[in-house]
Amino acid sequence: MKHLEIVELADGAREAEWQTYIKNAPNASLYHALEWRDVLRRAFGHRSWYLMAQDDGKTRGVLPLVEMKSSLFGHFFVSLPFLDYGGILADAPQYETALATAAADLAAKRGAHHIELRQSFAAARSPAAGWKLRQHKAALVIPLNADPDTHWSGLSSRLRGKVRKAEKSGTTFSVGMAEGLDDFYQVFGRNMRDLGTPVYSPALFQNVFRFAKDAALLLVRREGRPAAGAIALRRGERVELPWICSDYSQSSFSVNEYLYWNAIQWACSSGARELDLGRCSVDGGTFRFKMQWNPKVRPLFWYYWLASGIKLPELSANNPKYALAVRCWKKMPLALANRVGPSIVRNIP
């Protein structure tokens, strides 16, 4: 290392360097791209810190961070909040360490209690002092065959029966763009309320379609009404479904199963080699549902820096601390939940 320094991407002068670096980094997610900085900033308003490790003027690593402050949930940094993946990309362990150290120094200087790095891969070195690894999440990814019949024959007869049932009950599948967001949000808002979770603002999804590349909206309708949906994002030969929802009142017609099967068919026909069904808690209900589609389980590596005396955070609906709030939220009128939810969830990463 001739001259290693950590610089912040504070203006547009280095943006091209950042984009070039993440385009070629083998572990980069689509969320490392700068358009996602704009999506999160416009949808939630949080301050971002994009750090670059440079050695003799050449970019050798990057780390996108979003700073979050809340009187209810505390002060912390996440890479990246509201999304499945983030974390440090680096050419060598020394650059990884330099970025982790710079992030911890920044958090301490800003008075934050913790940092959460949502990485899809293990750090090159064991977590340094003050950092802990947690592996409570996994990504479920289907390796795709060009012929969807290969996937169909691998499904259980019970699951195939549910898809056929949906086909016979007036259910349709379509692929569109931002024009279908109102229908998608109608289902998404109800689904989140029924789960006891505050819903994102429609602005998140509007900005996804405004700034993200290769986004599509998958929508299932039954008898003409929206019943299930997903937002699909593409990077190269990989398609991700980070947001999936269904109307529980339509569950008896297997609309969710119909959505997943048609998403697989669509991804195959688009030439994708992988379909990422999104992250979920290991062995939870969502995990078990997704395992029906024969995905590969890819453990995720979430690293935490903790200030002195701070315990690992648990900002999850499964935390017993929030059990009463979750029960009350499920009973809230949908219109009220959709109105107040965005102001709460903007501080829950």
CSV table of C-alpha atoms in Angstrom, one decimal:
chain,number,residue,atom,x,y,z
A,1,MET,CA,0.0,0.0,0.0
A,2,LYS,CA,1.7,3.2,-1.2
A,3,HIS,CA,-0.8,5.7,0.2
A,4,LEU,CA,-4.1,4.3,1.6
A,5,GLU,CA,-6.8,6.7,2.5
A,6,ILE,CA,-10.6,6.6,3.1
A,7,VAL,CA,-12.5,9.3,1.3
A,8,GLU,CA,-16.2,10.1,1.3
A,9,LEU,CA,-18.2,10.3,-1.9
A,10,ALA,CA,-19.4,13.8,-1.0
A,11,ASP,CA,-19.8,15.2,-4.5
A,12,GLY,CA,-20.2,14.1,-8.1
A,13,ALA,CA,-16.4,14.1,-8.8
A,14,ARG,CA,-15.8,10.5,-7.8
A,15,GLU,CA,-19.2,9.0,-8.8
A,16,ALA,CA,-17.9,7.5,-12.0
A,17,GLU,CA,-15.1,5.8,-10.0
A,18,TRP,CA,-17.6,4.3,-7.6
A,19,GLN,CA,-19.8,3.0,-10.4
A,20,THR,CA,-16.9,1.5,-12.3
A,21,TYR,CA,-15.6,-0.3,-9.2
A,22,ILE,CA,-18.9,-1.9,-8.2
A,23,LYS,CA,-19.6,-2.9,-11.8
A,24,ASN,CA,-16.4,-5.1,-11.7
A,25,ALA,CA,-16.5,-6.2,-8.0
A,26,PRO,CA,-17.3,-9.9,-7.9
A,27,ASN,CA,-19.5,-9.7,-4.7
A,28,ALA,CA,-21.3,-6.5,-5.6
A,29,SER,CA,-25.1,-6.4,-5.3
A,30,LEU,CA,-27.3,-4.2,-7.4
A,31,TYR,CA,-27.9,-2.1,-4.3
A,32,HIS,CA,-24.2,-1.0,-4.2
A,33,ALA,CA,-24.9,1.1,-7.3
A,34,LEU,CA,-25.4,4.8,-6.7
A,35,GLU,CA,-29.0,4.9,-8.0
A,36,TRP,CA,-30.0,3.2,-4.7
A,37,ARG,CA,-28.6,6.1,-2.7
A,38,ASP,CA,-31.1,8.3,-4.5
A,39,VAL,CA,-33.9,5.8,-4.0
A,40,LEU,CA,-33.3,5.6,-0.2
A,41,ARG,CA,-32.7,9.3,0.2
A,42,ARG,CA,-35.9,10.4,-1.6
A,43,ALA,CA,-38.1,7.7,-0.1
A,44,PHE,CA,-36.9,8.0,3.6
A,45,GLY,CA,-34.7,11.2,3.9
A,46,HIS,CA,-31.8,9.6,5.8
A,47,ARG,CA,-28.3,10.8,5.4
A,48,SER,CA,-25.9,8.6,3.6
A,49,TRP,CA,-22.1,8.1,3.9
A,50,TYR,CA,-20.4,6.4,0.9
A,51,LEU,CA,-16.8,5.5,1.8
A,52,MET,CA,-14.1,4.6,-0.7
A,53,ALA,CA,-10.7,3.0,0.1
A,54,GLN,CA,-8.1,4.5,-2.2
A,55,ASP,CA,-4.5,3.3,-2.5
A,56,ASP,CA,-2.2,5.7,-4.4
A,57,GLY,CA,-5.3,7.2,-5.9
A,58,LYS,CA,-6.9,4.0,-7.1
A,59,THR,CA,-10.2,2.8,-5.7
A,60,ARG,CA,-9.7,-0.6,-3.9
A,61,GLY,CA,-12.9,-0.9,-1.9
A,62,VAL,CA,-16.2,0.8,-1.1
A,63,LEU,CA,-18.8,0.8,1.7
A,64,PRO,CA,-22.2,2.5,1.4
A,65,LEU,CA,-23.7,3.5,4.8
A,66,VAL,CA,-27.0,5.1,5.8
A,67,GLU,CA,-27.3,6.9,9.1
A,68,MET,CA,-30.6,6.5,10.9
A,69,LYS,CA,-31.8,8.3,14.0
A,70,SER,CA,-35.0,7.6,16.0
A,71,SER,CA,-36.1,8.5,19.5
A,72,LEU,CA,-37.8,5.1,19.6
A,73,PHE,CA,-35.2,2.8,17.9
A,74,GLY,CA,-32.0,4.7,18.5
A,75,HIS,CA,-29.1,6.0,16.4
A,76,PHE,CA,-27.3,3.6,14.1
A,77,PHE,CA,-25.8,3.0,10.6
A,78,VAL,CA,-26.9,0.3,8.2
A,79,SER,CA,-25.5,-1.0,4.9
A,80,LEU,CA,-28.0,-1.1,3.5
A,81,PRO,CA,-31.4,-0.5,5.2
A,82,PHE,CA,-34.7,-1.7,3.7
A,83,LEU,CA,-32.8,-3.8,1.2
A,84,ASP,CA,-31.4,-7.4,1.3
A,85,TYR,CA,-27.8,-6.8,0.6
A,86,GLY,CA,-25.0,-4.2,1.3
A,87,GLY,CA,-21.7,-4.2,3.1
A,88,ILE,CA,-18.0,-3.8,2.3
A,89,LEU,CA,-16.6,-4.6,-1.1
A,90,ALA,CA,-12.8,-4.7,-1.2
A,91,ASP,CA,-9.9,-6.0,-3.3
A,92,ALA,CA,-7.9,-7.3,-0.3
A,93,PRO,CA,-8.2,-7.8,3.4
A,94,GLN,CA,-6.3,-4.7,4.3
A,95,TYR,CA,-8.8,-2.5,2.4
A,96,GLU,CA,-11.7,-4.3,4.0
A,97,THR,CA,-10.2,-3.7,7.5
A,98,ALA,CA,-9.6,0.0,6.6
A,99,LEU,CA,-13.2,0.5,5.6
A,100,ALA,CA,-14.5,-1.3,8.7
A,101,THR,CA,-12.3,0.8,10.9
A,102,ALA,CA,-13.4,4.0,9.2
A,103,ALA,CA,-17.0,3.0,9.6
A,104,ALA,CA,-16.6,2.4,13.3
A,105,ASP,CA,-14.7,5.6,13.8
A,106,LEU,CA,-17.5,7.5,12.0
A,107,ALA,CA,-20.2,5.8,14.1
A,108,ALA,CA,-18.4,6.6,17.3
A,109,LYS,CA,-17.8,10.2,16.2
A,110,ARG,CA,-21.5,10.6,15.3
A,111,GLY,CA,-22.6,9.1,18.6
A,112,ALA,CA,-24.3,6.0,17.0
A,113,HIS,CA,-24.8,2.8,19.0
A,114,HIS,CA,-24.2,0.2,16.3
A,115,ILE,CA,-23.5,-0.5,12.6
A,116,GLU,CA,-25.1,-3.3,10.7
A,117,LEU,CA,-23.5,-4.6,7.5
A,118,ARG,CA,-25.8,-6.9,5.5
A,119,GLN,CA,-23.3,-8.9,3.5
A,120,SER,CA,-24.0,-11.9,1.2
A,121,PHE,CA,-20.5,-13.2,1.7
A,122,ALA,CA,-18.1,-13.7,4.6
A,123,ALA,CA,-15.4,-11.1,5.5
A,124,ALA,CA,-11.9,-12.0,4.4
A,125,ARG,CA,-10.8,-11.8,8.0
A,126,SER,CA,-12.5,-12.7,11.3
A,127,PRO,CA,-14.4,-9.7,12.7
A,128,ALA,CA,-12.1,-7.3,14.4
A,129,ALA,CA,-12.4,-6.0,17.9
A,130,GLY,CA,-15.9,-4.5,18.5
A,131,TRP,CA,-17.4,-6.4,15.6
A,132,LYS,CA,-19.7,-9.5,15.8
A,133,LEU,CA,-21.1,-11.9,13.2
A,134,ARG,CA,-24.7,-13.0,13.2
A,135,GLN,CA,-26.1,-15.6,10.7
A,136,HIS,CA,-29.9,-15.5,11.4
A,137,LYS,CA,-30.9,-14.7,7.8
A,138,ALA,CA,-30.5,-16.6,4.5
A,139,ALA,CA,-31.1,-15.9,0.9
A,140,LEU,CA,-33.1,-18.5,-1.1
A,141,VAL,CA,-32.0,-18.6,-4.7
A,142,ILE,CA,-33.3,-20.9,-7.5
A,143,PRO,CA,-30.7,-21.9,-10.1
A,144,LEU,CA,-32.7,-21.6,-13.3
A,145,ASN,CA,-33.0,-23.9,-16.3
A,146,ALA,CA,-34.0,-22.4,-19.6
A,147,ASP,CA,-36.9,-24.9,-19.7
A,148,PRO,CA,-39.4,-24.1,-16.9
A,149,ASP,CA,-40.8,-27.7,-17.2
A,150,THR,CA,-37.7,-28.9,-15.5
A,151,HIS,CA,-38.7,-26.8,-12.4
A,152,TRP,CA,-42.4,-27.9,-12.7
A,153,SER,CA,-41.5,-31.6,-12.6
A,154,GLY,CA,-39.4,-31.0,-9.5
A,155,LEU,CA,-42.3,-29.5,-7.5
A,156,SER,CA,-44.5,-31.6,-5.1
A,157,SER,CA,-47.8,-32.8,-6.5
A,158,ARG,CA,-49.5,-30.9,-3.7
A,159,LEU,CA,-47.9,-27.6,-4.9
A,160,ARG,CA,-48.6,-28.2,-8.5
A,161,GLY,CA,-52.2,-28.9,-7.5
A,162,LYS,CA,-52.4,-25.5,-5.9
A,163,VAL,CA,-51.1,-23.7,-9.0
A,164,ARG,CA,-53.7,-25.5,-11.1
A,165,LYS,CA,-56.4,-24.6,-8.7
A,166,ALA,CA,-55.5,-20.9,-9.0
A,167,GLU,CA,-55.5,-21.2,-12.8
A,168,LYS,CA,-59.1,-22.5,-12.7
A,169,SER,CA,-60.3,-19.8,-10.3
A,170,GLY,CA,-60.1,-16.8,-12.6
A,171,THR,CA,-56.5,-15.9,-11.8
A,172,THR,CA,-54.2,-14.1,-14.3
A,173,PHE,CA,-50.5,-13.1,-14.2
A,174,SER,CA,-49.0,-10.0,-15.9
A,175,VAL,CA,-45.7,-8.2,-16.1
A,176,GLY,CA,-45.7,-4.5,-16.2
A,177,MET,CA,-44.0,-1.3,-15.0
A,178,ALA,CA,-44.8,1.6,-12.7
A,179,GLU,CA,-48.3,1.9,-14.1
A,180,GLY,CA,-49.3,-1.0,-11.9
A,181,LEU,CA,-48.0,0.3,-8.6
A,182,ASP,CA,-51.4,1.4,-7.3
A,183,ASP,CA,-52.7,-2.2,-7.6
A,184,PHE,CA,-49.5,-3.6,-6.1
A,185,TYR,CA,-49.6,-1.2,-3.2
A,186,GLN,CA,-53.2,-2.1,-2.5
A,187,VAL,CA,-52.1,-5.6,-1.8
A,188,PHE,CA,-48.8,-4.7,-0.2
A,189,GLY,CA,-50.4,-2.4,2.3
A,190,ARG,CA,-53.0,-4.9,3.4
A,191,ASN,CA,-50.4,-7.7,3.6
A,192,MET,CA,-48.2,-5.6,5.9
A,193,ARG,CA,-51.1,-4.7,8.1
A,194,ASP,CA,-52.1,-8.3,8.4
A,195,LEU,CA,-48.5,-9.2,9.4
A,196,GLY,CA,-48.6,-6.5,12.1
A,197,THR,CA,-45.8,-4.5,10.3
A,198,PRO,CA,-45.9,-0.8,9.4
A,199,VAL,CA,-46.0,-0.3,5.6
A,200,TYR,CA,-43.5,1.6,3.5
A,201,SER,CA,-44.6,4.7,1.7
A,202,PRO,CA,-45.6,4.4,-1.9
A,203,ALA,CA,-42.7,6.8,-2.5
A,204,LEU,CA,-40.3,3.9,-2.0
A,205,PHE,CA,-41.6,1.9,-5.0
A,206,GLN,CA,-42.1,5.0,-7.1
A,207,ASN,CA,-38.5,5.8,-6.7
A,208,VAL,CA,-37.4,2.3,-7.4
A,209,PHE,CA,-39.0,2.5,-10.8
A,210,ARG,CA,-37.7,6.0,-11.3
A,211,PHE,CA,-34.0,5.3,-10.5
A,212,ALA,CA,-33.4,1.5,-10.5
A,213,LYS,CA,-32.5,-0.2,-13.7
A,214,ASP,CA,-34.3,-3.2,-15.1
A,215,ALA,CA,-37.2,-3.2,-12.7
A,216,ALA,CA,-40.5,-4.9,-13.4
A,217,LEU,CA,-43.8,-5.4,-11.6
A,218,LEU,CA,-45.3,-8.9,-11.4
A,219,LEU,CA,-49.0,-8.9,-10.6
A,220,VAL,CA,-51.6,-11.6,-10.0
A,221,ARG,CA,-55.2,-10.7,-10.4
A,222,ARG,CA,-58.2,-12.8,-9.5
A,223,GLU,CA,-61.5,-12.0,-11.2
A,224,GLY,CA,-59.9,-8.7,-12.2
A,225,ARG,CA,-58.8,-7.6,-8.7
A,226,PRO,CA,-55.2,-7.5,-7.5
A,227,ALA,CA,-54.5,-10.5,-5.3
A,228,ALA,CA,-50.7,-10.9,-5.2
A,229,GLY,CA,-47.6,-9.1,-6.5
A,230,ALA,CA,-43.9,-8.7,-6.5
A,231,ILE,CA,-41.3,-6.2,-7.7
A,232,ALA,CA,-38.5,-7.8,-9.7
A,233,LEU,CA,-35.0,-6.4,-10.1
A,234,ARG,CA,-32.4,-7.6,-12.5
A,235,ARG,CA,-28.6,-7.4,-12.6
A,236,GLY,CA,-27.0,-9.4,-15.3
A,237,GLU,CA,-28.3,-12.9,-15.3
A,238,ARG,CA,-29.8,-12.6,-11.8
A,239,VAL,CA,-33.3,-11.6,-11.0
A,240,GLU,CA,-34.3,-10.7,-7.4
A,241,LEU,CA,-37.8,-10.4,-5.8
A,242,PRO,CA,-37.1,-8.2,-2.7
A,243,TRP,CA,-40.8,-7.3,-2.2
A,244,ILE,CA,-43.5,-10.0,-2.5
A,245,CYS,CA,-47.0,-9.7,-1.1
A,246,SER,CA,-50.4,-11.5,-1.3
A,247,ASP,CA,-53.9,-10.9,0.0
A,248,TYR,CA,-54.5,-13.4,2.8
A,249,SER,CA,-58.3,-13.3,2.1
A,250,GLN,CA,-57.4,-14.9,-1.3
A,251,SER,CA,-55.2,-17.6,0.1
A,252,SER,CA,-57.8,-20.4,-0.5
A,253,PHE,CA,-57.4,-19.7,-4.2
A,254,SER,CA,-53.6,-20.2,-4.0
A,255,VAL,CA,-52.8,-16.8,-5.4
A,256,ASN,CA,-49.4,-16.7,-3.7
A,257,GLU,CA,-48.4,-20.1,-5.2
A,258,TYR,CA,-49.6,-18.9,-8.6
A,259,LEU,CA,-47.4,-15.8,-8.3
A,260,TYR,CA,-44.3,-17.7,-7.4
A,261,TRP,CA,-44.7,-20.3,-10.2
A,262,ASN,CA,-45.3,-17.6,-12.8
A,263,ALA,CA,-42.3,-15.6,-11.5
A,264,ILE,CA,-40.2,-18.7,-12.1
A,265,GLN,CA,-41.5,-19.2,-15.6
A,266,TRP,CA,-41.0,-15.5,-16.4
A,267,ALA,CA,-37.5,-15.5,-15.1
A,268,CYS,CA,-36.6,-18.6,-17.2
A,269,SER,CA,-38.1,-17.0,-20.3
A,270,SER,CA,-36.1,-13.8,-19.7
A,271,GLY,CA,-32.8,-15.7,-19.9
A,272,ALA,CA,-32.0,-15.3,-16.2
A,273,ARG,CA,-29.7,-17.9,-14.6
A,274,GLU,CA,-30.8,-17.3,-11.0
A,275,LEU,CA,-34.0,-16.2,-9.2
A,276,ASP,CA,-33.4,-14.8,-5.8
A,277,LEU,CA,-36.6,-15.2,-3.7
A,278,GLY,CA,-35.4,-12.7,-1.1
A,279,ARG,CA,-33.9,-13.0,2.3
A,280,CYS,CA,-35.8,-14.4,5.3
A,281,SER,CA,-35.3,-15.7,8.8
A,282,VAL,CA,-33.9,-19.2,8.9
A,283,ASP,CA,-36.6,-21.8,9.7
A,284,GLY,CA,-39.4,-19.2,9.8
A,285,GLY,CA,-42.7,-19.6,8.1
A,286,THR,CA,-41.6,-17.6,5.0
A,287,PHE,CA,-38.5,-19.7,4.8
A,288,ARG,CA,-40.5,-22.9,4.8
A,289,PHE,CA,-42.9,-21.6,2.2
A,290,LYS,CA,-40.0,-20.6,-0.1
A,291,MET,CA,-38.3,-23.9,0.3
A,292,GLN,CA,-41.1,-25.6,-1.6
A,293,TRP,CA,-39.7,-24.1,-4.8
A,294,ASN,CA,-36.4,-26.0,-4.4
A,295,PRO,CA,-34.0,-23.1,-3.9
A,296,LYS,CA,-30.4,-23.2,-2.7
A,297,VAL,CA,-30.0,-21.8,0.8
A,298,ARG,CA,-27.2,-19.2,0.9
A,299,PRO,CA,-26.4,-18.1,4.4
A,300,LEU,CA,-26.0,-14.3,4.9
A,301,PHE,CA,-23.3,-12.7,6.9
A,302,TRP,CA,-24.5,-9.8,9.0
A,303,TYR,CA,-21.7,-8.0,10.8
A,304,TYR,CA,-22.3,-5.7,13.7
A,305,TRP,CA,-20.1,-3.1,15.3
A,306,LEU,CA,-21.3,-2.3,18.8
A,307,ALA,CA,-20.5,0.7,21.0
A,308,SER,CA,-19.4,-0.1,24.5
A,309,GLY,CA,-22.2,-1.6,26.6
A,310,ILE,CA,-24.5,-2.1,23.6
A,311,LYS,CA,-26.2,-5.4,22.9
A,312,LEU,CA,-27.0,-6.9,19.5
A,313,PRO,CA,-30.1,-5.1,18.1
A,314,GLU,CA,-33.3,-6.9,17.5
A,315,LEU,CA,-35.5,-4.6,15.5
A,316,SER,CA,-37.8,-7.4,14.4
A,317,ALA,CA,-41.5,-8.2,14.7
A,318,ASN,CA,-40.4,-11.5,16.3
A,319,ASN,CA,-39.0,-9.6,19.2
A,320,PRO,CA,-41.3,-10.3,22.3
A,321,LYS,CA,-40.7,-6.7,23.2
A,322,TYR,CA,-43.0,-5.7,20.2
A,323,ALA,CA,-45.5,-8.5,20.6
A,324,LEU,CA,-48.3,-6.2,21.9
A,325,ALA,CA,-47.7,-3.6,19.2
A,326,VAL,CA,-47.8,-6.2,16.5
A,327,ARG,CA,-51.1,-7.6,17.8
A,328,CYS,CA,-52.6,-4.1,17.9
A,329,TRP,CA,-51.4,-3.2,14.4
A,330,LYS,CA,-53.1,-6.3,13.0
A,331,LYS,CA,-56.4,-5.0,14.2
A,332,MET,CA,-55.9,-1.4,13.0
A,333,PRO,CA,-58.2,-0.2,10.1
A,334,LEU,CA,-56.3,-0.5,6.9
A,335,ALA,CA,-56.6,3.1,5.9
A,336,LEU,CA,-55.2,4.3,9.2
A,337,ALA,CA,-52.3,1.7,9.1
A,338,ASN,CA,-51.4,2.9,5.6
A,339,ARG,CA,-51.4,6.5,6.7
A,340,VAL,CA,-49.3,6.3,9.9
A,341,GLY,CA,-47.1,3.3,8.9
A,342,PRO,CA,-44.6,5.1,6.7
A,343,SER,CA,-43.6,7.5,9.4
A,344,ILE,CA,-42.8,4.6,11.7
A,345,VAL,CA,-41.2,2.2,9.3
A,346,ARG,CA,-38.7,4.8,7.9
A,347,ASN,CA,-36.7,4.1,11.1
A,348,ILE,CA,-37.0,0.3,11.0
A,349,PRO,CA,-34.3,-0.9,8.6
